Amino acid sequence: MDSYFDSAIEYNRSNPISLARTSSQAQTVQNEKNWEWSYLVRKCRNLELEDSYDLYMRRLRVGYLSLFIFIHVAVTVIHTLLLLTTPEIKYVYVDMVAYMCSGLVIWVVLGVNFRSELVSKHGWVVYATSWLAVCVMVLMDIGLNVYHATSHNDILNPIYDAYTLYAIYMFMPVPYLLQPFVLGSAVTFCYIINYSFVITAKDDNQMHSILNEAIYLSCVNLLGIFFRLMRDIALRTTFLDRRQYVEENLLLRYARDQERSLLLSILPAQIADRLQEDVKNRIERSKQQHQQQSQVDLRRSADSQTLKRWRQPDHGTLFIEPHEDVTVLYADVVNYTHLTTTLDVKKLVEALHDLFVRFDIASEEYNVLRIKFLGDCYYCVAGLANPNADHAKCCVDLGLRMIKDIRDVREKRHLNIDMRIGVHSGDVLSGVIGAAKWQFDIWSKDVDIANRLEATGATGRVHVSQKTLSLLDGEYFFEDGTEKAREDPVLQKHGIRTFLIKSLRAPMHDPRRRMRERQVKKLSEASKANFMHNSTLHQYNQVRNQAKLEMCRELDKMPIGRIQLTKVFRRSTRLTQDEIEEETFRRNISSCCLFFRIRNWEFQYIKEPDVMLKYSIALAWVIYMGLLTIQLLSKDARYHYWYIDGTTIILLTMLLIVSWYKKLWIMYMSDADVSSPNGRLSGFLFRMSDEMQRNVVIRVVMYFLIIFSYCAVAIMQVVGCSSDEDYADLDPTYDERVQCFHPWILTNCMTLVIGMSFLFTRIPFIIKSCFSALIMIGYAVLVVSEFNFIYANSPSTNVNFNAKYSHILLMIITFGIFHLMERQTEFIAKVDYNWKRQLIKKQEDALITNDTIKVLLTNILPTHVADFYLSNQLQNELYYEEYDNVAVMFASIKNFDTDKIGLRVLNEIICDFDDVLNKYSQSLRVEKIKVANWTYMAACGLDVSRSEQVNAPQMKFRNVSLMPNGRRSRYDGARSSNADGVQRVPYGNGSNIALDLDLERGQYEGNVITSGPRISSTHNGSSSNEVVRVMAEFALDLMRTMRRFNTENMQTEYEGSTDYGMLRIGISHGRAMAGVVGISKPHYDIWGNPVNMASRMDSTGVPGQIQVTENTALKLREFNIQCNYRGMTFVKGRGNIPTYIIGIDSEYQFLPHRPAAPTKED
């Protein structure tokens, strides 16, 4: 089964308006296949498009049929009017009546095909009407010849033989190729019989004349077959291009829905819109910058100004928004610390996942936005994403529901856990900060108050402030708050009085509450439609079915031609949207020369490669051989110019070989290992064949060369013949002059030249039209002036009708037919080109959207975890990884007040920390876990190759793209790049886009997975303990960064504090588990003893120092890092334990370990 992702690239043919033209020979091989008629038919069938294509061809054939009726009426009227110029008009009455009656019959017969319902029900109508119309034309033309030959002994030349064949192959609504070929062969046979028994019955050289006529009609059949094949290939290509456009549009729509679903599951719409637009703009700028660098090879040293400009701060990009009148809920799992020391990590994470999934479902039901998890803490806000008058009630209801849910989990899993919940209403600031691993968060004193309400609350109760209680409209029973709340300094500072919610007074009393409950089912069903819950197979079927429906609607947009006579008689005053788009496109093309009015489009269109060139040259070679054979049969041997014929044959044969060489080599010599010839001669021919297709100048030169050869071989029939002036005194008879050349043979040859000049593919329309017009005019001059007597006395097409007019009329009819058909073909080609441009724009938009999704998702989850979400492999299942040794760090900034300093300062600090994080992107990379207020959490050792167990489908890895931070980075030393400075980012359809990391280093930062070897899952104890050393070095780098920031930005101390702006860091290591919890909002977190101990090492630590546990200190000493015993420190849940301070000097360098370290007793 073909993936719908594969179809977006499998049919991507080479064209010069692409972002970059690939040079790989594999693409060349694919392009050759893409233009094969059999491949296109198979492709349409595989995509289930054959029925839609047949409907489109039915419309197209009706359009061509209407054009033919117009042409036939015009030809009939003109021919009839010309007959009125004959000296004795009585002899042409029969012809005029025959022309008029046959034209009327043909019009009536073919008009049946315009009744679409009748044709749809009875398919045989198409064949019957076509055969009947052709029979009328042939009987009329041959019947007049037989009538005049038998009644008046007038030998006339048929004028509608080639015209009838052109009508069969170009205009008749007979589908496919076999039926037109059978019909054309039958017509050819009829005219050869007529030529044998009527026209040349009394000729001395009858066999040569019959052979000439047979060769001529065979060449006309070849032109018709070639036209029908090329038209079918072009139309199938256009049809598939349109289908691909529809598919890309659907995929882009799905990608945008996916992106939107992801964003809105993490962020409110206001922040999401700004962040999404900023990410896309930065990705576009990065790609444009990379393209400019690839086009002009500038050295990095010479482009310092560009780099400097890209690293300037973007002060407008701070994704923070104020919100008034919201309610914040903090919920904490009681007895969580004890569980971490008694429960297996896996059971702990499973219990948290079960619990938090219930909370997520409940938060959606009550229209409350979950912010994040903080270990065992779950906090959310109501009234932020959308204004909600019941925001306080929603949070209280959610709190009561949480207490019920946790008690259900307690009974189900036999755990001693409960909830403590705090709720407060007020104002907040919300948004995202930092340059990597974005997390939506809220800040304000009201958030801190809600946090304190939770901390001072009662187990199993909802603890609310007086402000929140005032918004509940008396719907709940309540009692006074706890004693701890009355004694809490933060609550006392802000004058907060607290209350404990007991239960609802009247659950069904508020109609708005009943409305919220009715929405529960809708929200639950909507959550199932989340992008993470749609399998790839489901999306594939959905896109494929939708594409089929869209293609049925697109049939009306498919091009019919520049001239659409069917619309002339049913033009409405009110245009549909599709008709408006079509009219807009038509106005973009000039009426006369069919040029794009946008000059650059025309140049790019002309320069498109011609994969069908080899077929044009093959047809040209065959037609030339036919012309040469006619010349040899019709001209006396003494007038032959063999050296000219031989030179031309050799030249055309060489062009034929070179043009077909690549195709033949690919068919018979190419294999999976060798995609291009290795030999010098073979490689030269291969490259020449490819260059002939790509270079428009070479194609035009070959076109002129071939048409000049045609003209030469045709005109050589009159070379050596004397003009009328040479016979002025001799007055020879017509038979004496015709021994030199036969006028009708030469006229037939010139019609072939005109037909071939139009059928040559991918030559600019204006060149073909002008050159063919010059040939026609030149030949008309030859007929009228140079050999007037010979042409005037040659067999005419009607009795007493000047034969010169017959020759010129045949040339005009041929030119008119091919010119009109070429206009239709050129218009369709330009419509296809316009769709290709639209397709490329869609693909570019899809790539940017896909990159944006990866940027967003990989800034929320670690790279390997994000890959599962991008491939839709997580089906609401617990994803977790078990690690034997992970180092965890908590770093808190002391004495910074958000209300006084502002979030911009916090954003700059976190961004500088993220710059440092980017330096630790090797095999033992440091992973940012979260930022909680002024605390930065990170871990080292979360490498899936080191994991003992991964509960997830098969693993894949993808590189992480770049992250925006929107501010000035002051930490230059933290930046690093790959050797070439370019990161290859795979996107949805498997291709690569090069993004220059250095250009956006100050704008996008993130954890970049290098292509170096990954650490094996089997490693010794020393390499396992490396995570502790790396974590300590990272913490030391953060301290250096913080000192540099303080030096450059903070001039005075904060309220006389000596530790203002200093980092307090705690580190621990040990066995841990990492995973994703939550149902609709993916949240990656880690759990285990090292997480709890690192948090306690931070909270009990010393500003400006790094505090570690005893076990961690012992491991650091193995790396010659000094760890000084601090003493026994009380840790919640563990009691008094020994802690250590890492030794660092004034320059923030590690002090070496002293062998004789003091003991605990000392």
CSV table of C-alpha atoms in Angstrom, one decimal, residues 133-392:
chain,number,residue,atom,x,y,z
A,133,ALA,CA,-19.4,11.9,-38.9
A,134,VAL,CA,-16.1,10.5,-40.4
A,135,CYS,CA,-18.0,8.4,-42.9
A,136,VAL,CA,-20.0,11.5,-44.0
A,137,MET,CA,-16.8,13.5,-44.5
A,138,VAL,CA,-15.0,10.7,-46.4
A,139,LEU,CA,-18.1,9.9,-48.6
A,140,MET,CA,-18.5,13.6,-49.3
A,141,ASP,CA,-14.9,14.1,-50.3
A,142,ILE,CA,-14.4,10.8,-52.3
A,143,GLY,CA,-17.9,10.9,-53.6
A,144,LEU,CA,-17.3,14.3,-55.3
A,145,ASN,CA,-14.1,12.9,-56.9
A,146,VAL,CA,-15.9,9.9,-58.2
A,147,TYR,CA,-18.9,11.9,-59.4
A,148,HIS,CA,-16.8,14.4,-61.4
A,149,ALA,CA,-14.5,11.7,-62.8
A,150,THR,CA,-17.5,9.7,-64.1
A,151,SER,CA,-19.8,12.4,-65.2
A,152,HIS,CA,-17.5,15.0,-66.7
A,153,ASN,CA,-14.2,13.1,-66.8
A,154,ASP,CA,-12.6,15.7,-64.4
A,155,ILE,CA,-9.8,14.3,-62.3
A,156,LEU,CA,-9.8,16.2,-59.0
A,157,ASN,CA,-7.6,16.0,-56.0
A,158,PRO,CA,-9.2,15.4,-52.6
A,159,ILE,CA,-8.7,18.2,-50.2
A,160,TYR,CA,-10.1,16.7,-47.0
A,161,ASP,CA,-8.0,13.6,-46.7
A,162,ALA,CA,-5.5,14.9,-44.1
A,163,TYR,CA,-8.2,17.2,-42.7
A,164,THR,CA,-10.3,14.1,-41.9
A,165,LEU,CA,-7.4,12.3,-40.3
A,166,TYR,CA,-6.6,15.3,-38.1
A,167,ALA,CA,-10.2,15.5,-37.1
A,168,ILE,CA,-10.1,11.8,-36.0
A,169,TYR,CA,-7.0,12.1,-33.8
A,170,MET,CA,-7.4,15.6,-32.5
A,171,PHE,CA,-11.2,16.4,-32.3
A,172,MET,CA,-13.3,13.3,-32.4
A,173,PRO,CA,-14.6,12.2,-28.9
A,174,VAL,CA,-13.4,8.6,-29.4
A,175,PRO,CA,-11.4,7.7,-26.3
A,176,TYR,CA,-8.1,6.0,-26.0
A,177,LEU,CA,-5.8,5.3,-29.0
A,178,LEU,CA,-6.8,2.0,-30.6
A,179,GLN,CA,-10.2,3.1,-31.8
A,180,PRO,CA,-8.9,6.3,-33.5
A,181,PHE,CA,-6.1,4.3,-35.0
A,182,VAL,CA,-8.6,1.8,-36.5
A,183,LEU,CA,-10.8,4.6,-37.8
A,184,GLY,CA,-7.7,6.5,-39.2
A,185,SER,CA,-6.5,3.3,-40.9
A,186,ALA,CA,-9.9,2.8,-42.5
A,187,VAL,CA,-9.9,6.4,-43.8
A,188,THR,CA,-6.4,6.0,-45.1
A,189,PHE,CA,-7.3,2.8,-46.9
A,190,CYS,CA,-10.3,4.5,-48.5
A,191,TYR,CA,-8.3,7.4,-49.8
A,192,ILE,CA,-5.6,5.1,-51.2
A,193,ILE,CA,-8.3,3.1,-53.0
A,194,ASN,CA,-9.7,6.4,-54.4
A,195,TYR,CA,-6.2,7.5,-55.4
A,196,SER,CA,-5.5,4.2,-57.1
A,197,PHE,CA,-8.7,3.8,-59.1
A,198,VAL,CA,-9.9,7.4,-59.6
A,199,ILE,CA,-7.1,9.9,-59.5
A,200,THR,CA,-4.1,8.0,-60.9
A,201,ALA,CA,-5.8,5.4,-62.9
A,202,LYS,CA,-4.4,6.8,-66.2
A,203,ASP,CA,-1.0,7.8,-64.9
A,204,ASP,CA,2.1,6.2,-66.4
A,205,ASN,CA,3.9,6.2,-63.0
A,206,GLN,CA,0.9,5.1,-61.0
A,207,MET,CA,2.7,3.0,-58.4
A,208,HIS,CA,5.0,5.8,-57.4
A,209,SER,CA,2.1,8.1,-57.0
A,210,ILE,CA,0.2,5.6,-54.9
A,211,LEU,CA,3.3,5.0,-52.7
A,212,ASN,CA,3.7,8.8,-52.3
A,213,GLU,CA,0.1,9.1,-51.2
A,214,ALA,CA,0.4,6.1,-48.8
A,215,ILE,CA,3.5,7.5,-47.3
A,216,TYR,CA,2.0,10.9,-46.9
A,217,LEU,CA,-1.2,9.6,-45.2
A,218,SER,CA,0.9,7.3,-43.0
A,219,CYS,CA,2.9,10.3,-41.9
A,220,VAL,CA,-0.4,12.2,-41.2
A,221,ASN,CA,-1.5,9.2,-39.1
A,222,LEU,CA,1.8,9.3,-37.2
A,223,LEU,CA,1.4,13.0,-36.5
A,224,GLY,CA,-2.2,12.3,-35.2
A,225,ILE,CA,-1.0,9.4,-33.0
A,226,PHE,CA,1.9,11.4,-31.6
A,227,PHE,CA,-0.5,14.3,-30.9
A,228,ARG,CA,-2.9,12.1,-29.1
A,229,LEU,CA,-0.2,10.3,-27.1
A,230,MET,CA,1.5,13.6,-26.1
A,231,ARG,CA,-1.8,15.1,-25.2
A,232,ASP,CA,-2.7,12.2,-23.0
A,233,ILE,CA,0.7,12.3,-21.3
A,234,ALA,CA,0.4,16.0,-20.7
A,235,LEU,CA,-3.2,15.8,-19.5
A,236,ARG,CA,-2.4,12.9,-17.1
A,237,THR,CA,0.6,14.8,-15.8
A,238,THR,CA,-1.6,17.9,-15.3
A,239,PHE,CA,-4.3,15.7,-13.6
A,240,LEU,CA,-1.8,14.1,-11.3
A,241,ASP,CA,-0.3,17.5,-10.5
A,242,ARG,CA,-3.7,18.7,-9.5
A,243,ARG,CA,-4.3,15.6,-7.5
A,244,GLN,CA,-0.9,16.2,-5.8
A,245,TYR,CA,-1.9,19.8,-5.1
A,246,VAL,CA,-5.1,18.6,-3.5
A,247,GLU,CA,-3.2,16.1,-1.5
A,248,GLU,CA,-0.6,18.6,-0.4
A,249,ASN,CA,-3.4,20.9,0.6
A,250,LEU,CA,-5.1,18.2,2.6
A,251,LEU,CA,-1.8,17.3,4.3
A,252,LEU,CA,-1.0,20.9,5.0
A,253,ARG,CA,-4.5,21.2,6.5
A,254,TYR,CA,-3.9,18.1,8.6
A,255,ALA,CA,-0.5,19.4,9.6
A,256,ARG,CA,-1.9,22.8,10.6
A,257,ASP,CA,-4.7,21.1,12.6
A,258,GLN,CA,-2.0,18.9,14.2
A,259,GLU,CA,0.1,21.9,15.0
A,260,ARG,CA,-2.9,23.8,16.3
A,261,SER,CA,-4.1,20.9,18.4
A,262,LEU,CA,-0.6,20.5,19.9
A,263,LEU,CA,-0.3,24.2,20.6
A,264,LEU,CA,-3.7,24.6,22.2
A,265,SER,CA,-3.1,21.6,24.3
A,266,ILE,CA,-0.2,23.4,25.9
A,267,LEU,CA,-0.9,27.1,25.5
A,268,PRO,CA,-3.9,29.4,25.4
A,269,ALA,CA,-4.9,30.7,22.0
A,270,GLN,CA,-3.5,34.2,22.5
A,271,ILE,CA,0.0,33.0,23.3
A,272,ALA,CA,-0.2,30.2,20.8
A,273,ASP,CA,-1.0,32.5,17.9
A,274,ARG,CA,2.0,34.8,18.6
A,275,LEU,CA,4.4,31.9,19.3
A,276,GLN,CA,3.3,30.0,16.2
A,277,GLU,CA,3.7,33.0,13.9
A,278,ASP,CA,7.1,33.9,15.4
A,279,VAL,CA,8.4,30.3,15.0
A,280,LYS,CA,7.3,30.3,11.3
A,281,ASN,CA,8.8,33.7,10.6
A,282,ARG,CA,12.1,32.6,12.1
A,283,ILE,CA,12.2,29.4,10.2
A,284,GLU,CA,11.5,31.2,7.0
A,285,ARG,CA,14.3,33.7,7.7
A,286,SER,CA,16.7,30.9,8.5
A,287,LYS,CA,15.9,29.1,5.3
A,288,GLN,CA,16.2,32.3,3.2
A,289,GLN,CA,19.5,33.1,4.9
A,290,HIS,CA,20.8,29.6,4.1
A,291,GLN,CA,19.6,29.9,0.5
A,292,GLN,CA,21.4,33.2,0.1
A,293,GLN,CA,24.6,31.7,1.5
A,294,SER,CA,24.4,28.7,-0.7
A,295,GLN,CA,23.9,30.9,-3.8
A,296,VAL,CA,26.8,33.2,-2.9
A,297,ASP,CA,29.7,31.4,-1.2
A,298,LEU,CA,30.5,33.9,1.5
A,299,ARG,CA,33.0,33.0,4.2
A,300,ARG,CA,31.8,33.4,7.7
A,301,SER,CA,34.5,35.9,8.6
A,302,ALA,CA,33.3,38.1,5.7
A,303,ASP,CA,29.7,37.9,7.0
A,304,SER,CA,30.2,39.1,10.5
A,305,GLN,CA,27.8,42.0,10.1
A,306,THR,CA,25.0,39.6,9.1
A,307,LEU,CA,25.7,37.3,12.1
A,308,LYS,CA,25.7,40.3,14.3
A,309,ARG,CA,22.5,41.5,13.0
A,310,TRP,CA,20.8,38.2,13.5
A,311,ARG,CA,21.9,38.1,17.1
A,312,GLN,CA,20.5,41.4,18.0
A,313,PRO,CA,17.7,41.4,20.7
A,314,ASP,CA,14.1,41.2,19.5
A,315,HIS,CA,12.5,43.2,22.3
A,316,GLY,CA,9.0,42.7,20.9
A,317,THR,CA,9.2,39.0,21.2
A,318,LEU,CA,8.3,38.3,24.9
A,319,PHE,CA,5.4,35.8,25.0
A,320,ILE,CA,3.9,37.1,28.2
A,321,GLU,CA,0.3,38.4,28.6
A,322,PRO,CA,-1.6,39.9,31.5
A,323,HIS,CA,-4.9,38.4,32.6
A,324,GLU,CA,-7.3,39.8,35.1
A,325,ASP,CA,-10.1,38.1,37.1
A,326,VAL,CA,-8.9,34.5,37.0
A,327,THR,CA,-8.8,31.7,39.6
A,328,VAL,CA,-5.7,29.6,40.3
A,329,LEU,CA,-5.8,26.1,41.8
A,330,TYR,CA,-2.9,24.3,43.4
A,331,ALA,CA,-3.2,20.6,44.2
A,332,ASP,CA,-0.6,18.6,46.1
A,333,VAL,CA,-0.4,14.8,46.7
A,334,VAL,CA,-0.2,14.3,50.4
A,335,ASN,CA,2.4,11.7,51.5
A,336,TYR,CA,4.1,11.7,48.1
A,337,THR,CA,7.6,12.0,49.6
A,338,HIS,CA,7.1,8.8,51.6
A,339,LEU,CA,5.8,7.0,48.6
A,340,THR,CA,9.0,7.8,46.6
A,341,THR,CA,11.1,6.0,49.3
A,342,THR,CA,8.8,3.0,49.6
A,343,LEU,CA,7.3,2.4,46.2
A,344,ASP,CA,9.0,1.0,43.1
A,345,VAL,CA,9.6,3.8,40.6
A,346,LYS,CA,7.5,2.1,38.0
A,347,LYS,CA,4.5,1.8,40.3
A,348,LEU,CA,4.9,5.4,41.4
A,349,VAL,CA,4.8,6.7,37.8
A,350,GLU,CA,1.9,4.4,36.9
A,351,ALA,CA,0.0,5.8,39.9
A,352,LEU,CA,0.8,9.4,39.0
A,353,HIS,CA,-0.2,8.8,35.4
A,354,ASP,CA,-3.5,7.3,36.4
A,355,LEU,CA,-4.1,10.2,38.7
A,356,PHE,CA,-3.1,13.0,36.4
A,357,VAL,CA,-5.0,11.5,33.5
A,358,ARG,CA,-8.1,11.7,35.7
A,359,PHE,CA,-7.2,15.3,36.5
A,360,ASP,CA,-6.7,16.2,32.9
A,361,ILE,CA,-10.1,14.8,32.0
A,362,ALA,CA,-11.7,16.7,34.9
A,363,SER,CA,-10.0,20.0,34.0
A,364,GLU,CA,-11.3,19.8,30.4
A,365,GLU,CA,-14.8,19.1,31.7
A,366,TYR,CA,-14.7,22.1,34.0
A,367,ASN,CA,-13.0,24.4,31.5
A,368,VAL,CA,-9.9,24.8,33.5
A,369,LEU,CA,-6.5,25.1,31.9
A,370,ARG,CA,-3.8,22.8,33.4
A,371,ILE,CA,-0.5,24.7,33.6
A,372,LYS,CA,2.0,22.0,34.6
A,373,PHE,CA,3.1,19.3,37.0
A,374,LEU,CA,5.7,20.0,39.6
A,375,GLY,CA,6.5,16.5,40.8
A,376,ASP,CA,3.4,15.6,42.8
A,377,CYS,CA,2.0,19.1,42.4
A,378,TYR,CA,-0.7,19.9,39.9
A,379,TYR,CA,-1.8,23.5,39.3
A,380,CYS,CA,-4.2,25.0,36.8
A,381,VAL,CA,-6.1,28.2,36.1
A,382,ALA,CA,-9.7,29.0,35.1
A,383,GLY,CA,-10.8,32.1,33.1
A,384,LEU,CA,-7.4,32.5,31.3
A,385,ALA,CA,-7.9,31.0,27.9
A,386,ASN,CA,-11.4,32.2,27.6
A,387,PRO,CA,-13.2,34.7,29.8
A,388,ASN,CA,-15.4,32.8,32.2
A,389,ALA,CA,-17.7,34.4,34.8
A,390,ASP,CA,-17.8,31.1,36.7
A,391,HIS,CA,-14.0,30.7,36.9
A,392,ALA,CA,-14.0,30.4,40.7
